[in-house]
CSV table of C-alpha atoms in Angstrom, one decimal:
chain,number,residue,atom,x,y,z
S,1,MET,CA,10.6,12.0,-24.7
S,2,ASN,CA,7.6,14.3,-24.2
S,3,GLU,CA,5.3,14.4,-21.2
S,4,ALA,CA,2.4,12.5,-22.9
S,5,THR,CA,4.8,9.6,-23.6
S,6,LEU,CA,5.9,9.6,-20.0
S,7,ILE,CA,2.3,9.6,-18.7
S,8,LEU,CA,1.5,6.7,-21.1
S,9,TYR,CA,4.5,4.7,-19.8
S,10,ALA,CA,3.4,5.4,-16.2
S,11,ILE,CA,-0.1,4.1,-17.1
S,12,TYR,CA,1.4,1.0,-18.6
S,13,ILE,CA,3.5,0.3,-15.5
S,14,PHE,CA,0.4,0.9,-13.3
S,15,VAL,CA,-1.7,-1.5,-15.2
S,16,LEU,CA,1.0,-4.2,-15.2
S,17,ALA,CA,1.5,-3.7,-11.4
S,18,VAL,CA,-2.3,-4.2,-10.9
S,19,PHE,CA,-2.2,-7.5,-12.9
S,20,VAL,CA,1.0,-8.7,-11.1
S,21,GLY,CA,-0.4,-7.8,-7.7
S,22,PHE,CA,-3.7,-9.6,-8.4
S,23,GLU,CA,-1.8,-12.7,-9.6
S,24,VAL,CA,0.5,-12.7,-6.5
S,25,ILE,CA,-2.3,-12.2,-4.0
S,26,SER,CA,-4.6,-14.8,-5.6
S,27,LYS,CA,-1.8,-17.4,-5.2
S,28,VAL,CA,-1.2,-16.8,-1.5
S,29,PRO,CA,-3.1,-19.1,0.9
S,30,VAL,CA,-5.9,-17.5,2.9
S,31,GLN,CA,-4.0,-18.0,6.2
S,32,LEU,CA,-1.2,-15.8,5.0
S,33,HIS,CA,-3.3,-12.9,3.7
S,34,THR,CA,-3.3,-10.9,6.9
S,35,PRO,CA,0.5,-11.0,7.5
S,36,LEU,CA,1.2,-10.4,3.9
S,37,MET,CA,-1.1,-7.5,3.6
S,38,SER,CA,-0.1,-5.9,6.8
S,39,GLY,CA,3.6,-6.1,5.7
S,40,THR,CA,3.0,-4.8,2.3
S,41,ASN,CA,0.8,-1.9,3.7
S,42,ALA,CA,3.7,-1.0,5.9
S,43,ILE,CA,6.1,-1.0,3.0
S,44,HIS,CA,3.7,1.4,1.3
S,45,GLY,CA,5.7,4.1,2.9
S,46,ILE,CA,7.7,4.0,-0.3
S,47,VAL,CA,4.7,5.2,-2.2
S,48,MET,CA,4.3,8.1,0.3
S,49,LEU,CA,8.0,9.0,-0.3
S,50,GLY,CA,7.6,8.9,-4.1
S,51,GLY,CA,4.4,11.0,-3.8
S,52,MET,CA,6.2,13.6,-1.7
S,53,LEU,CA,9.1,13.7,-4.2
S,54,VAL,CA,6.6,14.2,-7.1
S,55,LEU,CA,4.7,16.8,-5.1
S,56,ALA,CA,8.0,18.7,-4.4
S,57,GLU,CA,8.9,18.7,-8.1
S,58,ALA,CA,5.4,19.3,-9.4
S,59,ALA,CA,5.3,21.9,-12.2
S,60,THR,CA,1.8,21.3,-13.5
S,61,PRO,CA,-1.5,21.1,-11.7
S,62,LEU,CA,-1.9,17.5,-12.9
S,63,LEU,CA,1.4,16.5,-11.1
S,64,THR,CA,0.4,18.4,-8.0
S,65,TRP,CA,-2.9,16.5,-7.8
S,66,LEU,CA,-1.3,13.2,-8.6
S,67,GLY,CA,1.4,13.7,-5.9
S,68,PHE,CA,-1.2,14.8,-3.4
S,69,ALA,CA,-3.4,11.8,-4.2
S,70,ALA,CA,-0.4,9.5,-3.9
S,71,VAL,CA,0.6,10.9,-0.5
S,72,VAL,CA,-3.0,10.7,0.9
S,73,LEU,CA,-3.6,7.2,-0.4
S,74,GLY,CA,-0.2,6.0,0.7
S,75,ALA,CA,-0.7,7.4,4.2
S,76,MET,CA,-4.1,5.7,4.5
S,77,ASN,CA,-2.6,2.4,3.4
S,78,LEU,CA,0.4,2.8,5.6
S,79,PHE,CA,-1.5,3.6,8.8
S,80,GLY,CA,-4.1,1.0,7.9
S,81,GLY,CA,-1.3,-1.6,7.7
S,82,PHE,CA,-0.1,-0.7,11.2
S,83,VAL,CA,-3.7,-1.0,12.5
S,84,VAL,CA,-4.2,-4.4,10.9
S,85,THR,CA,-0.8,-5.6,12.2
S,86,ASP,CA,-1.7,-4.4,15.7
S,87,ARG,CA,-5.0,-6.2,15.5
S,88,MET,CA,-3.4,-9.3,14.2
S,89,LEU,CA,-0.8,-9.4,17.0
S,90,GLU,CA,-3.6,-8.9,19.5
S,91,MET,CA,-5.1,-12.2,18.3
S,92,PHE,CA,-1.9,-14.1,19.2
S,93,LYS,CA,-1.6,-12.8,22.7
S,94,THR,CA,-2.4,-15.2,25.5
S,95,LYS,CA,-5.4,-14.1,27.5
S,96,LYS,CA,-5.2,-14.1,31.3
S,97,PRO,CA,-8.0,-15.8,33.2
S,98,ALA,CA,-10.4,-13.3,34.8
S,99,GLY,CA,-9.7,-12.9,38.6
S,100,GLY,CA,-8.0,-16.2,39.1
S,101,LYS,CA,-4.4,-17.4,39.4
S,102,SER,CA,-2.8,-19.0,36.4
């Protein structure tokens, strides 16, 4: 299998993943979007790991740029997931009354 065929397969897998992701997210109720998205963003560390492996084995400039883009985008999504999760958990904390005894 040559490199062009592998890239074509990767594009097919990416397009299928986009369609499956859109279908799954569109079926989830609105109340569960934030917990689902924060969890999946945290799992996005797998993409970072894959990007680092591609970057370590990169032999062509195309693979180097793809690996770099995967690591940067994966890192943004991973840390964004933690920020969203932290913000979501802040919404569920009980608030103390100001200056009074509870």
